[in-house]
Amino acid sequence: MPVTPEVLGPVWASDRMLLGDRARWAGATVSRTGDERSLLVAAERGDRLVLFGRGEPGGVVELLRDRVAALRSSAGLGVAGMRGAAGTPGLAGWMSVPRGAVVPEDVLRPLHLEPFSTWDWLLAEAPPGTVAGEDVVVPLDPIAEASAIADCLAEANPGTTADPTGPHEAAWVGVRDEDGGLLGVFGAQTRGGAEEGGFSWHLHGLGVRPALRGRGLGAALTAALSRAGFAAGAQWVSLGMYADNEVARRIYHRLGFATLAEFSSFGPAGSTRPPT
Ligand SMILES: CC(C)(COP(=O)(O)OP(=O)(O)OC[C@H]1O[C@@H](n2cnc3c(N)ncnc32)[C@H](O)[C@@H]1OP(=O)(O)O)[C@@H](O)C(=O)NCCC(=O)NCCS
């Protein structure tokens, strides 16, 4: 089912986060509590069942219980640990819920999920002011320079899932040394906007090589890329970050990003990074 304003209901239809992601939720099942304060999206992405809860944590847990019960009784959908009699291969799960939600063991166990991370979703509604030293930031060609970007990220942000050759990349920027090598990079994906035809930018893959940190390059990359997004017509600019990344959070908040939502995520045992 497409994620339309009707499916999101009166409270969540204008939620920036859900609107930005709605193309990625194609085919999802959306459930909401009667008081409209909590919402759960369940979607199959590739071979993965993805669960995403938004709003009041207790209500999300209620919706989760109902969804897991429905999945368990569904003959057609084989979730890992919930294989049908025919033994069809199951889906590997991934789940994010509002931080503070206490997900009971009897919900986590059948989904084969374990705590993975805590992360925050940040939003800027207007371009940032100019940052000193921002003139060193230059646009990159994400295809022609893909391996140079990957080389920089391998040292500067090895845990990122950002891929400059991905299907929805909008722009990459970087800072070069005198030989043209990349000292730091940052990229943006195009995501949904407030209405059909509108769009937002979602930033990912910020990394500055360790030896060059503390000189303002991270702030310069973030300011330049965010401003480029608004200049290109993005209705807002968003990004996700691990909750313990205080250095990054200070940069983003100084540039006008606000923390819109805080999550805990759960993945299969042994996961090293979230799905893209
Ligand atoms: C997060 C990251 C990109 C920041 O890059 P950076 O280039 O060090 O960022 P900045 O220099 O703009 O800011 C970092 C600090 O240096 C300070 N700083 C900037 N210029 C400075 C200067 N000339 N003199 C002294 N301090 C300076 C900033 O004020 C900031 O201080 P704060 O910690 O008090 O807020 C970098 O640490 C990194 O690559 N980390 C690993 C990957 C990562 O976490 N990416 C973000 C994912 S969300």
Coordinates of C-alpha atoms and ligand atoms in Angstrom, one line a residue:
M1 CA 0.0 0.0 0.0
P2 CA 1.5 3.5 -0.8
V3 CA 2.2 5.7 2.2
T4 CA -0.3 8.5 1.5
P5 CA -1.4 11.2 3.9
E6 CA -4.6 9.2 4.5
V7 CA -2.6 6.2 5.6
L8 CA -0.5 8.3 7.9
G9 CA -3.6 9.9 9.5
P10 CA -4.2 13.3 10.9
V11 CA -1.2 13.6 13.2
W12 CA 1.5 12.1 11.1
A13 CA 0.5 13.2 7.5
S14 CA 2.9 16.2 7.7
D15 CA 5.7 14.5 9.6
R16 CA 8.9 15.4 7.8
M17 CA 10.6 12.1 8.6
L18 CA 7.7 9.9 7.3
L19 CA 7.2 12.1 4.2
G20 CA 10.9 12.0 3.4
D21 CA 10.9 8.2 3.6
R22 CA 7.6 7.5 2.0
A23 CA 9.0 6.3 -1.4
R24 CA 11.2 3.9 0.5
W25 CA 8.1 2.6 2.4
A26 CA 6.3 1.5 -0.8
G27 CA 4.2 -1.5 -0.1
A28 CA 4.4 -1.0 3.7
T29 CA 1.6 -1.7 6.2
V30 CA 1.0 1.3 8.5
S31 CA -0.9 0.9 11.8
R32 CA -1.8 3.7 14.3
T33 CA -3.1 3.8 17.8
G34 CA -6.6 5.0 18.3
D35 CA -5.3 8.2 19.9
E36 CA -3.1 8.8 16.8
R37 CA -0.1 9.4 19.1
S38 CA 1.8 6.3 17.8
L39 CA 2.4 4.8 14.4
L40 CA 4.2 1.7 13.1
V41 CA 5.4 1.0 9.6
A42 CA 6.1 -2.5 8.6
A43 CA 7.8 -3.0 5.2
E44 CA 9.6 -5.7 3.2
R45 CA 12.8 -4.1 1.8
G46 CA 14.6 -6.7 -0.3
D47 CA 14.8 -9.8 1.8
R48 CA 14.4 -7.8 5.0
L49 CA 11.4 -7.0 7.2
V50 CA 11.8 -3.5 8.5
L51 CA 9.8 -2.1 11.4
F52 CA 9.7 1.6 12.2
G53 CA 7.8 3.2 15.0
R54 CA 7.2 6.9 15.5
G55 CA 5.6 8.8 18.3
E56 CA 4.7 7.9 21.9
P57 CA 6.8 4.8 22.9
G58 CA 4.2 2.9 24.8
G59 CA 1.7 3.0 21.9
V60 CA 4.5 1.9 19.5
V61 CA 5.1 -1.2 21.7
E62 CA 1.3 -2.0 21.6
L63 CA 1.3 -1.7 17.8
L64 CA 4.5 -3.9 17.6
R65 CA 2.8 -6.7 19.6
D66 CA -0.2 -6.6 17.3
R67 CA 2.0 -6.6 14.2
V68 CA 4.2 -9.5 15.4
A69 CA 1.1 -11.5 16.3
A70 CA -0.3 -10.9 12.8
L71 CA 3.0 -11.9 11.2
R72 CA 3.1 -15.1 13.2
S73 CA -0.4 -16.1 12.2
S74 CA 0.3 -15.2 8.5
A75 CA 1.0 -18.3 6.5
G76 CA 2.5 -16.3 3.6
L77 CA 5.2 -14.2 5.4
G78 CA 8.2 -16.1 6.7
V79 CA 10.0 -14.0 9.2
A80 CA 13.3 -15.4 10.5
G81 CA 12.2 -17.7 13.4
M82 CA 8.6 -17.8 12.1
R83 CA 9.1 -20.1 9.2
G84 CA 6.0 -21.7 7.8
A85 CA 5.4 -25.5 7.7
A86 CA 7.0 -25.5 4.3
G87 CA 10.2 -24.3 5.8
T88 CA 10.5 -21.3 3.5
P89 CA 13.4 -19.1 4.2
G90 CA 12.7 -16.3 6.6
L91 CA 13.3 -12.6 6.4
A92 CA 16.0 -11.0 8.5
G93 CA 14.6 -8.2 10.5
W94 CA 15.5 -4.6 11.4
M95 CA 13.7 -2.3 13.7
S96 CA 13.8 1.3 15.0
V97 CA 11.5 2.5 17.8
P98 CA 11.2 5.7 19.7
R99 CA 13.9 5.8 22.4
G100 CA 12.3 4.9 25.8
A101 CA 10.1 2.1 24.3
V102 CA 10.6 -1.0 26.3
V103 CA 10.3 -3.8 23.7
P104 CA 9.4 -7.1 25.5
E105 CA 11.5 -10.2 24.9
D106 CA 8.5 -12.1 23.5
V107 CA 8.4 -9.5 20.7
L108 CA 12.2 -9.4 20.1
R109 CA 12.8 -13.1 20.2
P110 CA 10.6 -14.2 17.3
L111 CA 12.0 -11.4 15.2
H112 CA 15.6 -12.5 16.0
L113 CA 16.5 -9.0 16.9
E114 CA 19.0 -7.6 19.4
P115 CA 19.8 -4.0 20.5
F116 CA 22.0 -2.4 17.9
S117 CA 22.3 1.4 18.4
T118 CA 20.7 4.6 19.5
W119 CA 20.4 7.2 16.9
D120 CA 18.8 10.7 16.3
W121 CA 17.1 12.2 13.3
L122 CA 17.8 15.9 12.7
L123 CA 16.1 18.5 10.5
A124 CA 17.0 21.9 9.1
E125 CA 14.2 24.0 7.7
A126 CA 16.3 26.9 6.5
P127 CA 19.9 27.3 5.1
P128 CA 22.7 27.8 7.7
G129 CA 24.7 31.0 7.9
T130 CA 28.1 31.1 6.3
V131 CA 30.9 29.3 8.2
A132 CA 34.5 30.7 8.3
G133 CA 36.7 28.7 5.9
E134 CA 33.7 27.4 3.9
D135 CA 35.3 28.5 0.6
V136 CA 37.6 25.4 0.7
V137 CA 34.6 23.1 0.1
V138 CA 34.2 22.1 -3.5
P139 CA 31.7 20.0 -5.4
L140 CA 32.7 16.4 -6.2
D141 CA 31.7 14.1 -9.1
P142 CA 30.2 11.2 -7.1
I143 CA 30.7 8.7 -10.0
A144 CA 34.1 9.8 -11.4
E145 CA 35.4 10.3 -7.9
A146 CA 33.7 7.4 -6.3
S147 CA 36.8 5.5 -5.3
A148 CA 38.5 8.7 -3.9
I149 CA 35.4 9.3 -1.8
A150 CA 35.4 5.7 -0.6
D151 CA 39.1 5.9 0.2
C152 CA 38.5 9.1 2.3
L153 CA 35.4 7.5 4.1
A154 CA 37.4 4.3 4.8
E155 CA 39.7 6.3 7.0
A156 CA 37.3 9.1 8.1
N157 CA 34.0 7.3 8.7
P158 CA 34.4 3.6 8.2
G159 CA 31.0 2.7 9.6
T160 CA 29.0 4.7 7.1
T161 CA 26.6 3.1 4.7
A162 CA 26.8 6.1 2.3
D163 CA 27.6 5.1 -1.2
P164 CA 28.3 7.9 -3.8
T165 CA 27.2 5.6 -6.6
G166 CA 23.8 4.8 -5.1
P167 CA 20.6 5.4 -7.0
H168 CA 19.3 8.6 -5.2
E169 CA 22.5 10.6 -4.7
A170 CA 22.0 14.3 -5.2
A171 CA 25.4 15.8 -4.5
W172 CA 28.8 15.2 -2.9
V173 CA 31.2 17.9 -1.6
G174 CA 34.7 17.6 -0.3
V175 CA 37.8 19.5 0.8
R176 CA 41.1 18.7 -1.1
D177 CA 44.7 18.9 -0.2
E178 CA 47.2 20.6 -2.5
D179 CA 47.6 17.4 -4.5
G180 CA 43.9 17.0 -5.0
G181 CA 43.5 14.2 -2.5
L182 CA 40.3 14.3 -0.3
L183 CA 40.7 15.4 3.3
G184 CA 36.9 15.3 4.1
V185 CA 33.7 14.5 2.3
F186 CA 29.9 14.7 2.7
G187 CA 27.0 13.5 0.5
A188 CA 23.3 14.0 0.0
Q189 CA 20.5 11.8 -1.2
T190 CA 17.2 13.1 -2.6
R191 CA 14.2 12.0 -0.5
G192 CA 10.5 12.9 -0.4
G193 CA 9.1 16.3 0.2
A194 CA 5.8 17.8 1.5
E195 CA 3.8 16.9 -1.6
E196 CA 4.3 14.8 -4.8
G197 CA 7.0 16.6 -6.9
G198 CA 8.5 18.3 -3.8
F199 CA 11.7 16.9 -2.4
S200 CA 14.1 17.0 0.5
W201 CA 17.8 16.2 0.9
H202 CA 19.1 13.7 3.4
L203 CA 22.8 14.1 4.2
H204 CA 25.0 11.1 4.8
G205 CA 28.7 10.1 4.9
L206 CA 30.3 13.0 6.7
G207 CA 34.0 12.3 7.4
V208 CA 37.1 14.3 8.0
R209 CA 40.4 12.5 8.1
P210 CA 41.5 12.2 11.8
A211 CA 44.7 14.3 11.3
L212 CA 42.7 17.2 10.0
R213 CA 39.9 17.4 12.6
G214 CA 39.3 20.4 14.9
R215 CA 40.0 23.0 12.1
G216 CA 36.4 23.6 11.1
L217 CA 36.3 21.3 8.0
G218 CA 33.3 19.3 9.4
A219 CA 31.3 22.4 10.0
A220 CA 32.3 23.9 6.6
L221 CA 31.3 20.7 4.7
T222 CA 27.9 20.6 6.6
A223 CA 27.1 24.3 6.0
A224 CA 28.1 24.2 2.3
L225 CA 26.2 21.0 1.5
S226 CA 23.0 22.0 3.4
R227 CA 23.0 25.4 1.7
A228 CA 23.4 23.6 -1.7
G229 CA 20.3 21.5 -0.9
F230 CA 18.1 24.5 -0.2
A231 CA 19.5 26.3 -3.3
A232 CA 18.6 23.2 -5.4
G233 CA 15.0 23.4 -4.1
A234 CA 15.0 21.0 -1.1
Q235 CA 12.1 21.8 1.2
W236 CA 14.2 20.7 4.2
V237 CA 17.5 19.0 4.9
S238 CA 17.7 16.0 7.2
L239 CA 20.3 13.6 8.6
G240 CA 20.7 10.7 11.0
M241 CA 23.4 10.3 13.6
Y242 CA 24.4 7.9 16.3
A243 CA 23.3 9.4 19.6
D244 CA 26.7 9.3 21.3
N245 CA 28.4 11.4 18.6
E246 CA 28.6 14.7 20.6
V247 CA 31.1 16.3 18.2
A248 CA 28.8 15.9 15.3
R249 CA 25.7 16.9 17.2
R250 CA 27.3 20.2 18.3
I251 CA 28.2 21.0 14.7
Y252 CA 24.7 20.3 13.4
H253 CA 22.9 22.2 16.2
R254 CA 25.2 25.2 15.8
L255 CA 24.2 25.2 12.1
G256 CA 20.5 25.2 12.8
F257 CA 19.6 21.5 12.7
A258 CA 17.1 20.5 15.4
T259 CA 16.7 17.0 16.8
L260 CA 13.3 15.9 15.7
A261 CA 13.3 12.4 17.0
E262 CA 15.4 9.9 19.0
F263 CA 15.4 6.1 18.3
S264 CA 16.7 2.8 19.5
S265 CA 17.4 0.3 16.8
F266 CA 17.5 -3.5 16.7
G267 CA 19.2 -5.8 14.2
P268 CA 20.1 -9.4 13.7
A269 CA 22.8 -10.7 16.0
G270 CA 26.3 -9.7 14.7
S271 CA 25.1 -6.7 12.6
T272 CA 27.9 -4.2 12.1
R273 CA 25.9 -1.5 10.3
P274 CA 22.2 -0.7 9.6
P275 CA 20.6 -1.3 6.3
T276 CA 20.8 1.6 3.7
Ligands
LIG1 C1 32.4 14.7 13.1 C2 33.6 15.2 12.3 C3 33.2 15.2 10.8 C4 33.9 16.6 12.7 O1 34.9 17.1 11.8 P1 35.8 18.3 12.2 O2 36.5 18.8 11.0 O3 36.7 17.9 13.4 O4 34.7 19.4 12.7 P2 35.0 20.9 13.1 O5 36.5 21.1 13.1 O6 34.1 21.7 12.3 O7 34.4 20.9 14.6 C5 35.0 20.0 15.6 C6 35.4 20.9 16.8 O8 36.5 21.6 16.5 C7 36.3 23.0 16.8 N1 37.1 23.9 15.9 C8 36.8 24.1 14.7 N2 37.7 25.0 14.2 C9 38.6 25.2 15.2 C10 39.8 25.9 15.3 N3 40.3 26.7 14.2 N4 40.5 25.9 16.4 C11 40.0 25.2 17.5 N5 38.9 24.5 17.4 C12 38.2 24.5 16.3 C13 34.8 23.1 16.7 O9 34.3 24.2 17.4 C14 34.3 21.9 17.3 O10 34.4 22.0 18.7 P3 33.3 21.4 19.7 O11 33.7 20.0 19.8 O12 33.6 22.3 20.9 O13 32.0 21.6 19.1 C15 34.9 14.3 12.5 O14 35.1 14.2 13.9 C16 34.7 12.9 11.9 O15 35.0 12.7 10.7 N6 34.3 11.9 12.8 C17 34.1 10.6 12.3 C18 32.9 10.4 11.4 C19 31.7 11.0 12.0 O16 31.4 10.9 13.2 N7 30.9 11.6 11.1 C20 29.6 12.2 11.5 C21 28.5 11.2 11.4 S1 26.9 11.8 11.9

